[in-house]
CSV table of C-alpha atoms and ligand atoms in Angstrom, one decimal:
chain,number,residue,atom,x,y,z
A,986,UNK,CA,-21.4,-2.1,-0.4
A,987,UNK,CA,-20.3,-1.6,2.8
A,988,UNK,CA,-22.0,0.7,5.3
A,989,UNK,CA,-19.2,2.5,6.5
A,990,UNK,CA,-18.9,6.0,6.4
A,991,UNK,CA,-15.2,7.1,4.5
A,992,UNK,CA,-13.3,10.2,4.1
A,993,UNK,CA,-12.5,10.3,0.7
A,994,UNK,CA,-10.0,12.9,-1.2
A,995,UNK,CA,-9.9,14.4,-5.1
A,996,UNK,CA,-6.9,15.1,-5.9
A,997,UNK,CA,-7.2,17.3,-9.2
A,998,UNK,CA,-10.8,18.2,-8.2
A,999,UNK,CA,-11.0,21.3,-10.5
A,1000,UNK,CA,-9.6,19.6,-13.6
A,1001,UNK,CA,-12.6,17.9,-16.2
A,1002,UNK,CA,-11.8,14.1,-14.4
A,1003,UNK,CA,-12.0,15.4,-10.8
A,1004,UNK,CA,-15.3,17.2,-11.3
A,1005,UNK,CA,-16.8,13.9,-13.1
A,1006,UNK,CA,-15.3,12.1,-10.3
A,1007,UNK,CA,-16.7,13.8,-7.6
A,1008,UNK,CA,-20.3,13.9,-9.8
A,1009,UNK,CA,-19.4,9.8,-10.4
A,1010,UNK,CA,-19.5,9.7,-6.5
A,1011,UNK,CA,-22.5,11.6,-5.5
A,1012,UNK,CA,-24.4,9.5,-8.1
A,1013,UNK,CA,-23.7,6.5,-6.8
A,1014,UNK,CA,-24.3,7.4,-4.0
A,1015,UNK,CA,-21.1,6.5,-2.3
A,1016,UNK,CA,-20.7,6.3,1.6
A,1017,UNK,CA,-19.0,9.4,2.0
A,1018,UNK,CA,-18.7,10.6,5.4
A,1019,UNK,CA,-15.8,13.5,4.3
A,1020,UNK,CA,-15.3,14.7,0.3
A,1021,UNK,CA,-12.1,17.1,0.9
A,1022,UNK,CA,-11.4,18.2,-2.4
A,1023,UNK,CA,-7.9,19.1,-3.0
A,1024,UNK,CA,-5.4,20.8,-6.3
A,1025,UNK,CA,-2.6,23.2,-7.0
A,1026,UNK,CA,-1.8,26.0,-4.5
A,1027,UNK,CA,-3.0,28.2,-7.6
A,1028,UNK,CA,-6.8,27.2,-6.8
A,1029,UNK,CA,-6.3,26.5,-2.8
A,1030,UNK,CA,-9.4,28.4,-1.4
A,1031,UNK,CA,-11.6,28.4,-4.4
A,1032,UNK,CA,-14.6,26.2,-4.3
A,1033,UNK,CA,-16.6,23.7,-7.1
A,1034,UNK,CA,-20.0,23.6,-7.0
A,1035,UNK,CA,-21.6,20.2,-7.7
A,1036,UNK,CA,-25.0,19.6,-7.9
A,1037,UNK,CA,-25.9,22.6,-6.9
A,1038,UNK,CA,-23.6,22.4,-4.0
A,1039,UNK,CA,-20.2,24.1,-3.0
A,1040,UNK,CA,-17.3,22.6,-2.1
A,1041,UNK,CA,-14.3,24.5,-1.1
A,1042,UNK,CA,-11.1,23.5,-1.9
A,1043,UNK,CA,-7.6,22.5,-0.5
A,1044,UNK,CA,-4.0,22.7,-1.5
A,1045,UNK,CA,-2.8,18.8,-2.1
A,1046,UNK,CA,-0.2,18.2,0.2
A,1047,UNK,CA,0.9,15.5,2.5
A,1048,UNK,CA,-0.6,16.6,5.4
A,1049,UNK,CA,-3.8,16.7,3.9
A,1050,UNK,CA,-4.6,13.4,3.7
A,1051,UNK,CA,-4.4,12.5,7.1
A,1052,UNK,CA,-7.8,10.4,8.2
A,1053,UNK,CA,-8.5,10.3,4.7
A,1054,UNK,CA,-9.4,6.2,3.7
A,1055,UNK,CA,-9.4,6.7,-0.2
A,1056,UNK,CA,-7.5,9.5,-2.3
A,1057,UNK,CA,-8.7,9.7,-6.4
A,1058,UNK,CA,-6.1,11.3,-7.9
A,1059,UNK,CA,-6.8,12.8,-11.3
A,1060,UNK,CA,-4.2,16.0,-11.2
A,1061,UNK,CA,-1.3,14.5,-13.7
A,1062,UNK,CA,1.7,12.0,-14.0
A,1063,UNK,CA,3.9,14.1,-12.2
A,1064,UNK,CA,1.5,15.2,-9.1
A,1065,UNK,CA,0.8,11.2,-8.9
A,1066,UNK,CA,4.7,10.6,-8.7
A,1067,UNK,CA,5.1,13.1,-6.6
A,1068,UNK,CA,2.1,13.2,-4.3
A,1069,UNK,CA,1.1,9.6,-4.0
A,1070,UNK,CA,3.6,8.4,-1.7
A,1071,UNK,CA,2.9,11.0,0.8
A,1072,UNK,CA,-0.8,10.0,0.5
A,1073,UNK,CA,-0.1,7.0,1.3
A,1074,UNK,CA,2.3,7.7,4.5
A,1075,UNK,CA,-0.3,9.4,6.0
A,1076,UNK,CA,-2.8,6.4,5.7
A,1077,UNK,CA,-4.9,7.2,2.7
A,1078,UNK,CA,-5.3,4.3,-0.1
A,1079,UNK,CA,-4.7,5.9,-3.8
A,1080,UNK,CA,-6.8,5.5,-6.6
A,1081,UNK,CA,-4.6,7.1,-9.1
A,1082,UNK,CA,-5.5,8.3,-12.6
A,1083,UNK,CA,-2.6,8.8,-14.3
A,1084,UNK,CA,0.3,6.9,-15.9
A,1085,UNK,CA,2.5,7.5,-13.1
A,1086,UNK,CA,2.1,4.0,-11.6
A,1087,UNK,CA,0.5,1.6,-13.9
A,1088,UNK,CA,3.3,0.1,-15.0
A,1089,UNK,CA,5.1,-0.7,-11.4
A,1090,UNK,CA,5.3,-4.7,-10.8
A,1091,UNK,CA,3.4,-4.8,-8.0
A,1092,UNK,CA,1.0,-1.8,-8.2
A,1093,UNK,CA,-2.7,-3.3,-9.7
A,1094,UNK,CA,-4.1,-2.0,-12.7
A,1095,UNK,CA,-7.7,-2.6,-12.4
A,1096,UNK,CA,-10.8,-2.6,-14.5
A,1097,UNK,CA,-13.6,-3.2,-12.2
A,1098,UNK,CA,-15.3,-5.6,-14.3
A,1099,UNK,CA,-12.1,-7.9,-15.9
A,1100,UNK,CA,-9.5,-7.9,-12.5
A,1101,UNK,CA,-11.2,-6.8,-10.0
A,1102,UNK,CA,-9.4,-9.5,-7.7
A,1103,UNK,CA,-6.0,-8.0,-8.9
A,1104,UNK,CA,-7.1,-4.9,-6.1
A,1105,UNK,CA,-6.3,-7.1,-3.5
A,1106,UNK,CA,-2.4,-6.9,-3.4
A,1107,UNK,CA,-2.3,-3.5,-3.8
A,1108,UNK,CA,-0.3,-1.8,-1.1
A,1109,UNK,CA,-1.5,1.6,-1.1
A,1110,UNK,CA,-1.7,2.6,-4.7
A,1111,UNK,CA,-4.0,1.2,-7.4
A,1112,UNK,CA,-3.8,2.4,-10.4
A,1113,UNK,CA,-6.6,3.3,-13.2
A,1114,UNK,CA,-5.7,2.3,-16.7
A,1115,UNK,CA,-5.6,4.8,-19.7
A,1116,UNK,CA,-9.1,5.9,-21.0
A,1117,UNK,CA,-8.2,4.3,-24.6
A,1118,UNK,CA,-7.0,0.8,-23.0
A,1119,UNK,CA,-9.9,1.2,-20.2
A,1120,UNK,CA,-12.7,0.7,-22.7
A,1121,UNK,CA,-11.2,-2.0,-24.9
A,1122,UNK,CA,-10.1,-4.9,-22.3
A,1123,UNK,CA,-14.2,-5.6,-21.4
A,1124,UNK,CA,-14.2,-6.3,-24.9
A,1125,UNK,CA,-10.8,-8.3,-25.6
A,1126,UNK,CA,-11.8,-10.3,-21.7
A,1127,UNK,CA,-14.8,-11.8,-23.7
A,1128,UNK,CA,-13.3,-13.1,-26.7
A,1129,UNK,CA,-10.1,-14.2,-24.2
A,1130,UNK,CA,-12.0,-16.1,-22.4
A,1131,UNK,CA,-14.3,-17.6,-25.6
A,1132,UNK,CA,-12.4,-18.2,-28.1
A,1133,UNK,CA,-8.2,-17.0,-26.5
A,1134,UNK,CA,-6.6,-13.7,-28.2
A,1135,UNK,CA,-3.7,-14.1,-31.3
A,1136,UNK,CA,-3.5,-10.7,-32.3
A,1137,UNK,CA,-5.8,-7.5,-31.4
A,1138,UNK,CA,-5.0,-4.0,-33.9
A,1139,UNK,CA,-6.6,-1.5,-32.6
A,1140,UNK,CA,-6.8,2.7,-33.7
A,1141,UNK,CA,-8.3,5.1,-31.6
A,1142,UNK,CA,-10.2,8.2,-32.3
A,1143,UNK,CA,-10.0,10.3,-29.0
A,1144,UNK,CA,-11.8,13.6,-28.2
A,1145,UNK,CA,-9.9,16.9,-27.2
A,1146,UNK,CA,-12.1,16.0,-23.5
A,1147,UNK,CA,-9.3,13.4,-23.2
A,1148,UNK,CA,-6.1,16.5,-22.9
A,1149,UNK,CA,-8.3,18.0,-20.3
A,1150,UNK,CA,-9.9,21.4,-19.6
A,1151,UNK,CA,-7.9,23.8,-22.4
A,1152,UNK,CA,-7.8,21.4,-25.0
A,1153,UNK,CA,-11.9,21.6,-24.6
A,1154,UNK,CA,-11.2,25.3,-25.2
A,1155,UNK,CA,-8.9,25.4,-27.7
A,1156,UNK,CA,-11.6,23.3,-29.9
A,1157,UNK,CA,-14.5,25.4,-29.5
A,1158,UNK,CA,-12.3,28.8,-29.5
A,1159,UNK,CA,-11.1,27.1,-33.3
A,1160,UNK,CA,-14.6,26.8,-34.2
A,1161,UNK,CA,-15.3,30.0,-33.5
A,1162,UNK,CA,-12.6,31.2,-34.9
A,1163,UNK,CA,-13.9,29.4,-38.4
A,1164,UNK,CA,-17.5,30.9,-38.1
A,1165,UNK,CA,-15.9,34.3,-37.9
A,1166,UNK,CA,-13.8,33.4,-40.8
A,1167,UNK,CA,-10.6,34.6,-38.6
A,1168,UNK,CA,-7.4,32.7,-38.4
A,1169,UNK,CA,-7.2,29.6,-35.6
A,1170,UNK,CA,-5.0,29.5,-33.1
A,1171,UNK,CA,-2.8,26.3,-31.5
A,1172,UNK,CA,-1.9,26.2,-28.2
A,1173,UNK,CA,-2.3,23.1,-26.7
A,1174,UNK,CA,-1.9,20.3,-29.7
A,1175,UNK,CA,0.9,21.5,-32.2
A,1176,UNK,CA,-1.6,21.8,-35.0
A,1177,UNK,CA,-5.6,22.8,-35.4
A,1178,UNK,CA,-7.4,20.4,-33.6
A,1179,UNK,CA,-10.9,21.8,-35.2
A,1180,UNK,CA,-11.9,19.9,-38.7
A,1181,UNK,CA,-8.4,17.6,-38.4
A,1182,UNK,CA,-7.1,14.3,-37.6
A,1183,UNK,CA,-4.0,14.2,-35.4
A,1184,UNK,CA,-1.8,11.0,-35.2
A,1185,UNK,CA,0.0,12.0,-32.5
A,1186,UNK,CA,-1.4,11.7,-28.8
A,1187,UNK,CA,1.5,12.1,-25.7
A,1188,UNK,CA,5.0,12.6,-27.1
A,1189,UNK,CA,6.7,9.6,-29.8
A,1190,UNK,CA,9.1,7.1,-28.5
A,1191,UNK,CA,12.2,5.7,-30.1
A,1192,UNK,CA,10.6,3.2,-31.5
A,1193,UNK,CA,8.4,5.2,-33.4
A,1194,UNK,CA,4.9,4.9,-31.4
A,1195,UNK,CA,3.4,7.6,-29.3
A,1196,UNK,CA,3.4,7.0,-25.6
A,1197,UNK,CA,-0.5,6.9,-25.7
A,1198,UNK,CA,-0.6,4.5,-28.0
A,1199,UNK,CA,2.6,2.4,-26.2
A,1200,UNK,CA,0.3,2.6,-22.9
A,1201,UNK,CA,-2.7,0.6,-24.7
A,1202,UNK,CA,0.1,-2.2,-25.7
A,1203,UNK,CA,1.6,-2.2,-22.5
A,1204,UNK,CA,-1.6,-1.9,-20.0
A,1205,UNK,CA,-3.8,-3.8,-22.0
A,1206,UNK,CA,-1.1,-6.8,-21.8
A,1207,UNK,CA,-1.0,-6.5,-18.2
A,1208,UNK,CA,-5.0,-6.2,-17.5
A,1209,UNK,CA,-5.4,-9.3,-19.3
A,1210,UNK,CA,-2.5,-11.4,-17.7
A,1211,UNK,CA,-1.5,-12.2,-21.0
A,1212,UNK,CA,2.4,-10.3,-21.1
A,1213,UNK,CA,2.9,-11.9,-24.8
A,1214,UNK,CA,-0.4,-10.9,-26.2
A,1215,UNK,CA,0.9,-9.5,-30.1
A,1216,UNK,CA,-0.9,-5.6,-30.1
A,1217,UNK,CA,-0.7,-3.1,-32.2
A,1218,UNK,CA,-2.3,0.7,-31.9
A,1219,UNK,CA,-2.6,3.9,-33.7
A,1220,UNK,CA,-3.8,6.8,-31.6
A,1221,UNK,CA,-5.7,10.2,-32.9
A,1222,UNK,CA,-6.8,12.9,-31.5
A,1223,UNK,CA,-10.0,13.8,-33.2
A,1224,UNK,CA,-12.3,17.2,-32.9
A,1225,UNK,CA,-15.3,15.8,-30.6
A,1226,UNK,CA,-15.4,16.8,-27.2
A,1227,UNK,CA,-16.2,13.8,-25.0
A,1228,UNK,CA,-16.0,9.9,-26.1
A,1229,UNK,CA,-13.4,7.9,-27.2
A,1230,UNK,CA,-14.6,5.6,-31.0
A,1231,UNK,CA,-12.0,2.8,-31.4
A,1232,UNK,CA,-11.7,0.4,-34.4
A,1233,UNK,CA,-10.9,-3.0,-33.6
A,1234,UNK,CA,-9.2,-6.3,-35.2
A,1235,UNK,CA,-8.9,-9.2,-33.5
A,1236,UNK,CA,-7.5,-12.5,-34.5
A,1237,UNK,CA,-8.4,-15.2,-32.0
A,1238,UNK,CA,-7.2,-18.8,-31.4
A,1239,UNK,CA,-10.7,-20.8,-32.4
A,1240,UNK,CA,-13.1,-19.5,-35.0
A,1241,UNK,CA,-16.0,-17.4,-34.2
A,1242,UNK,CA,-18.9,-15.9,-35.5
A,1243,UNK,CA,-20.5,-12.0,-35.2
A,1244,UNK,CA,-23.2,-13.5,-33.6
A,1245,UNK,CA,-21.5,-15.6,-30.9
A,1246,UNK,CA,-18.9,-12.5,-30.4
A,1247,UNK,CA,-22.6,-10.3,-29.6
A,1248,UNK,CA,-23.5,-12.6,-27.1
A,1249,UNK,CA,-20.2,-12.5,-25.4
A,1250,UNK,CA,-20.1,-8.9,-25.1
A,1251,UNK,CA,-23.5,-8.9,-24.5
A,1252,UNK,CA,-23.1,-11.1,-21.2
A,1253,UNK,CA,-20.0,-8.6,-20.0
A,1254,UNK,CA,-21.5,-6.0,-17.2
A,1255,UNK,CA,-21.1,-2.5,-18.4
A,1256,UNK,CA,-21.1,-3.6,-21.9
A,1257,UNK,CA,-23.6,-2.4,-24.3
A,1258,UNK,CA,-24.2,-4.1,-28.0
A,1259,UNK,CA,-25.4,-1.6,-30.4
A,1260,UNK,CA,-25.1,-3.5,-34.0
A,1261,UNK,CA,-28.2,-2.7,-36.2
A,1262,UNK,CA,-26.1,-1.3,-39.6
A,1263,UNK,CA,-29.2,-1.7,-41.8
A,1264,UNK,CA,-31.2,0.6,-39.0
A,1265,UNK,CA,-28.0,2.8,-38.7
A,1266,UNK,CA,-27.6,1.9,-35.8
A,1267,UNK,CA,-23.8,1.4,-34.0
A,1268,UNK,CA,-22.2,2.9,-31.1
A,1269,UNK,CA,-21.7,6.6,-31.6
A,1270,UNK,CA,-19.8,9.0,-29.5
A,1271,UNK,CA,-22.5,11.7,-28.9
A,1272,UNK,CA,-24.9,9.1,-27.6
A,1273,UNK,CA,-21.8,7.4,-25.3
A,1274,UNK,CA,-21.3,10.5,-23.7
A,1275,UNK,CA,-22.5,10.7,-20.3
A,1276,UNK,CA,-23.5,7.3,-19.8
A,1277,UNK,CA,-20.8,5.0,-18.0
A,1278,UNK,CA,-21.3,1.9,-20.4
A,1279,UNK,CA,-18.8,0.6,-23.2
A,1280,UNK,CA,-20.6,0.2,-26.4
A,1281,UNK,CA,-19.9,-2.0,-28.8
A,1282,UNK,CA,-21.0,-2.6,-33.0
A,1283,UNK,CA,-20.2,-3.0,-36.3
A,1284,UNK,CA,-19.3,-6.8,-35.5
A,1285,UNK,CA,-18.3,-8.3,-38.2
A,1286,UNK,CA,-16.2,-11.1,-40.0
A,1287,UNK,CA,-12.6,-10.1,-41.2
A,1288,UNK,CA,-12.4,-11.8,-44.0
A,1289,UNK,CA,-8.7,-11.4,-44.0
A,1290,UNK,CA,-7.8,-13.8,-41.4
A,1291,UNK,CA,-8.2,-17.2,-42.4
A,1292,UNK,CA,-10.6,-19.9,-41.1
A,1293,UNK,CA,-13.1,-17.8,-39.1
A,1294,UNK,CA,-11.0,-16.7,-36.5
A,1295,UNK,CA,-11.4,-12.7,-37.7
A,1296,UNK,CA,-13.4,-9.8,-36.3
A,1297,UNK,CA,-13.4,-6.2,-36.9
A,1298,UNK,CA,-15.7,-4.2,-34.4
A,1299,UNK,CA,-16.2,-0.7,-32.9
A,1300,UNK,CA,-16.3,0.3,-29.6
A,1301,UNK,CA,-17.3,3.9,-28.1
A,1302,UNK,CA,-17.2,5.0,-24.3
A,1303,UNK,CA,-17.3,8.1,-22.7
A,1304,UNK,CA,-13.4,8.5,-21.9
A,1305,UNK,CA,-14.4,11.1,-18.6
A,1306,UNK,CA,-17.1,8.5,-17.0
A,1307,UNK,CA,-16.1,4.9,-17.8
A,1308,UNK,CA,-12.7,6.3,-19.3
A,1309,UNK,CA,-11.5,7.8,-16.0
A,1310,UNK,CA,-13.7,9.0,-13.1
A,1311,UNK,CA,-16.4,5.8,-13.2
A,1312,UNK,CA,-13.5,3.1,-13.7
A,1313,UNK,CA,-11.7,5.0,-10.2
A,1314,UNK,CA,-15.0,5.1,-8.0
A,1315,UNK,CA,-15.7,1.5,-9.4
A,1316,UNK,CA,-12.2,0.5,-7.5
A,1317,UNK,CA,-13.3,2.5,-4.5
A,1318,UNK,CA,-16.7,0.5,-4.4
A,1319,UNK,CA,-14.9,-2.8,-4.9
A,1320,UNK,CA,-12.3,-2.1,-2.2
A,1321,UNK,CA,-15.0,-0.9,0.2
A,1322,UNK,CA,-17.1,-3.8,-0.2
A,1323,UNK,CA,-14.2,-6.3,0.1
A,1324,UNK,CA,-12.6,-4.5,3.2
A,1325,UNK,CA,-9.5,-4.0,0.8
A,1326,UNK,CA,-8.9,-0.6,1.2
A,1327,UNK,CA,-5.8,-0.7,3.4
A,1328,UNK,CA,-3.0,-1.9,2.2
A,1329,UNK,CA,-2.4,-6.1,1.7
A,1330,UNK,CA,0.6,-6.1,4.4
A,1331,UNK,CA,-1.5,-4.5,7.1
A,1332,UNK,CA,-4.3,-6.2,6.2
A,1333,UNK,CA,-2.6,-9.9,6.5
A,1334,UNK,CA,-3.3,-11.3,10.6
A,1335,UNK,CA,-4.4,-7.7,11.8
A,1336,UNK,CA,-8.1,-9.3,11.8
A,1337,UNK,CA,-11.1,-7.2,10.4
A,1338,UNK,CA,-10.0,-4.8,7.5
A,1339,UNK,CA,-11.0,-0.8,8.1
B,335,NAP,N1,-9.5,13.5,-19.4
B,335,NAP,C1,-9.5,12.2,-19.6
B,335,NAP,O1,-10.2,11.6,-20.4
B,335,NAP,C2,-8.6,11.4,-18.9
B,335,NAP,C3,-8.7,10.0,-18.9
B,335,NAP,C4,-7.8,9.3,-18.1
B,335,NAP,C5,-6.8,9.9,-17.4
B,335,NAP,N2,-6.7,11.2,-17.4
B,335,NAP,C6,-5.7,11.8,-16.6
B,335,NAP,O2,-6.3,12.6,-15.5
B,335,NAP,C7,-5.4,13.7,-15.2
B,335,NAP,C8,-6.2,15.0,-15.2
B,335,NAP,O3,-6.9,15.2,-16.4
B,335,NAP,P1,-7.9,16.3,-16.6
B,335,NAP,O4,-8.5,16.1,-17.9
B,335,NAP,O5,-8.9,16.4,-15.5
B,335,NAP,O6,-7.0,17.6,-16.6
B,335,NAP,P2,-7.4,19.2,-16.3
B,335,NAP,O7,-8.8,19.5,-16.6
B,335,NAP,O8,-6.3,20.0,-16.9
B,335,NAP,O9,-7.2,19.3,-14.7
B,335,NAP,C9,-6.0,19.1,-14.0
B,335,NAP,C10,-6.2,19.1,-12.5
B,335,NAP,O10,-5.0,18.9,-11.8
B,335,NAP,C11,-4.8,19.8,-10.8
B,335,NAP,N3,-3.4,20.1,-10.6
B,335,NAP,C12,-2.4,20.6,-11.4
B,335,NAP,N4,-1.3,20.7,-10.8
B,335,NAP,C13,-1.4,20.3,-9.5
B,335,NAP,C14,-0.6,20.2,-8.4
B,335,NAP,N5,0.7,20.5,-8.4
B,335,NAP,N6,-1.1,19.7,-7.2
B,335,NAP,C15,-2.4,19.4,-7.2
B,335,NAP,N7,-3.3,19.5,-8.2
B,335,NAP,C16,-2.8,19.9,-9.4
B,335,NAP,C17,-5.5,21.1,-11.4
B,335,NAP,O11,-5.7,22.0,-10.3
B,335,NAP,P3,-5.6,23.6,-10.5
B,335,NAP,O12,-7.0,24.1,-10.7
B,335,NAP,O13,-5.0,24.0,-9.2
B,335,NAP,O14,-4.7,23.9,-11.6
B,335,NAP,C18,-6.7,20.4,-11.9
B,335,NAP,O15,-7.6,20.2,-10.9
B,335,NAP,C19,-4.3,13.6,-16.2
B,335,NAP,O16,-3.2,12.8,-15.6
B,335,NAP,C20,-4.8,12.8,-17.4
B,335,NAP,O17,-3.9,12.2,-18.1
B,335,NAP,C21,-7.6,12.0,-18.1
């Protein structure tokens, strides 16, 4: 890590990502030498405390980002499309969170731990994939790498953490509505979230998959450099508050066993092998949450796909750490310690990177 001193912005830094952000970056003890913490006018003025500590913040505009190195933004599509331009104008690099970007030929999508080398081109905006996609590619890079990817199925059960702050909310008011025995309310999702199972997670497309589900096809394709990798996904929204619990098939090119496949995963930083079924033991979404690792279990042989070339697994991170807020100050740390943080065209002949 390099032992400069940045400014560094939050951009959404009263939503459930910023605050893990900005806890993500006090952990690890980042080089900050400014935190300005930035959202709506709505909260302009109000402050988070972290750690004990307050932190006012500031409306997100333009101007605001002037001497700022690195911008995480975590305030929504729309703010990012918006916003991050501007950001960059005024000479901050972005991080960005949402889906406003990933998909831009020429704008990186970065996991810190399968492309990191991908942050190099960037030329002011780097985008952070999709909770759902961010803790499957670690996973799909080993086996890619082993044994090459066929075909990968993978459905997701998300927790309400995932929405943000009022989905949270709308969970635990259901619950309580239960307990009391009154009638639950829906605000947020368009049915109960509490004791259901929702297939639908972003709004559907035409051709029949939700957007969410779309973005794990799409990104995970594009993390993996492998554009014509066949994918398939099925996203639910689940009642648990924080972690995301993925089951996944894969059909790879040469055969492989469970226990190779846990030594791959095993070798992958950030990745955790929890696969002890006789013990009980597999990745669970309560003991995910709060930790920054991807954990994976349940390895096993699909028996479905011919010649040992089958696996079925699960895999559980917690979607606010890893998911979002751990994945973006992973990118800051990488582009920090590389001297990547400006952008490729400015960095090309003008001698030592800021
Ligand atoms: N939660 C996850 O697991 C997860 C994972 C990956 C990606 N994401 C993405 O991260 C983003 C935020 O998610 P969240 O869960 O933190 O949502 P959240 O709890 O609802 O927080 C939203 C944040 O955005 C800010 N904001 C809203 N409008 C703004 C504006 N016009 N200008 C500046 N800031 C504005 C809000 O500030 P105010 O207090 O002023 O309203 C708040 O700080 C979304 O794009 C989401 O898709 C979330």
């Amino acid at each position: 890590m390099t032992r400069q001193s940045l400014t560094v912005a939050v951009v959404g830094a009263t939503g459930v990502v910023g605050r893990t952000m900005i806890q993500v970056l006090l952990e690890r003890d980042f080089p900050i030498g400014e935190l300005r913490l930035m959202a709506s006018g709505r909260s302009a003025g109000s402050t988070v405390s972290i750690g004990g500590t307050s932190h006012r913040v500031i409306e997100a505009v333009p101007e605001a980002f002037d001497g700022v190195d690195i911008a995480l933004f975590s305030a929504g599509g729309t703010v990012s499309e918006d916003l991050a331009p501007g950001a960059v104008a005024h000479g901050a690099t972005v991080i960005d969170n949402s889906n406003a970007w990933r998909m831009t030929p020429g704008v990186p999508l970065v996991v810190s731990q399968v492309n990191p080398e991908d942050a190099a081109t960037h030329q002011g905006i780097i985008a952070n994939p999709n909770c759902s996609t961010m803790q499957l590619v670690p996973v799909l890079m080993a086996l890619r790498d082993a044994v090459g990817l066929e075909r990968v199925v993978v459905d997701t059960y998300q927790s309400v953490s995932g929405t943000g702050a009022e989905a949270i909310a709308e969970l635990e008011g259901q619950i309580r509505a239960h307990a009391a025995g009154e009638p639950m309310t829906a605000s947020v999702y368009p049915h109960p979230i509490a004791f259901n199972a929702l297939p639908e997670i972003d709004v559907f497309l035409e051709n029949g998959y939700t957007r969410e589900e779309w973005k794990v096809v799409s990104e995970s394709r594009k993390i993996l450099h492998l554009p014509e990798l066949r994918i398939s996904c099925t996203a639910v929204r689940v009642p648990v508050f924080v972690s995301h619990s993925e089951a996944v098939h894969v059909e790879t090119r040469d055969a492989i066993t469970p226990e190779r496949a846990r030594q791959l995963f095993a070798a992958v930083p950030g990745v955790i092998v929890r696969d002890d079924p006789a013990n009980h033991v597999y990745p669970l979404a309560t003991e995910a949450a709060g930790r920054d690792e991807v954990f994976v279990g349940r390895v096993r042989q699909d028996p479905s796909i011919p010649d040992g070339r089958g696996l079925a697994l699960w895999v559980v991170s917690d979607n606010l750490r890893k998911g979002a807020a751990t994945n973006a100050v992973e990118i800051a740390e990488l582009i920090a310690a590389r001297d990547w943080i400006r952008p490729a065209s400015r960095r090309a002949g003008a001698g030592s990177a800021a």
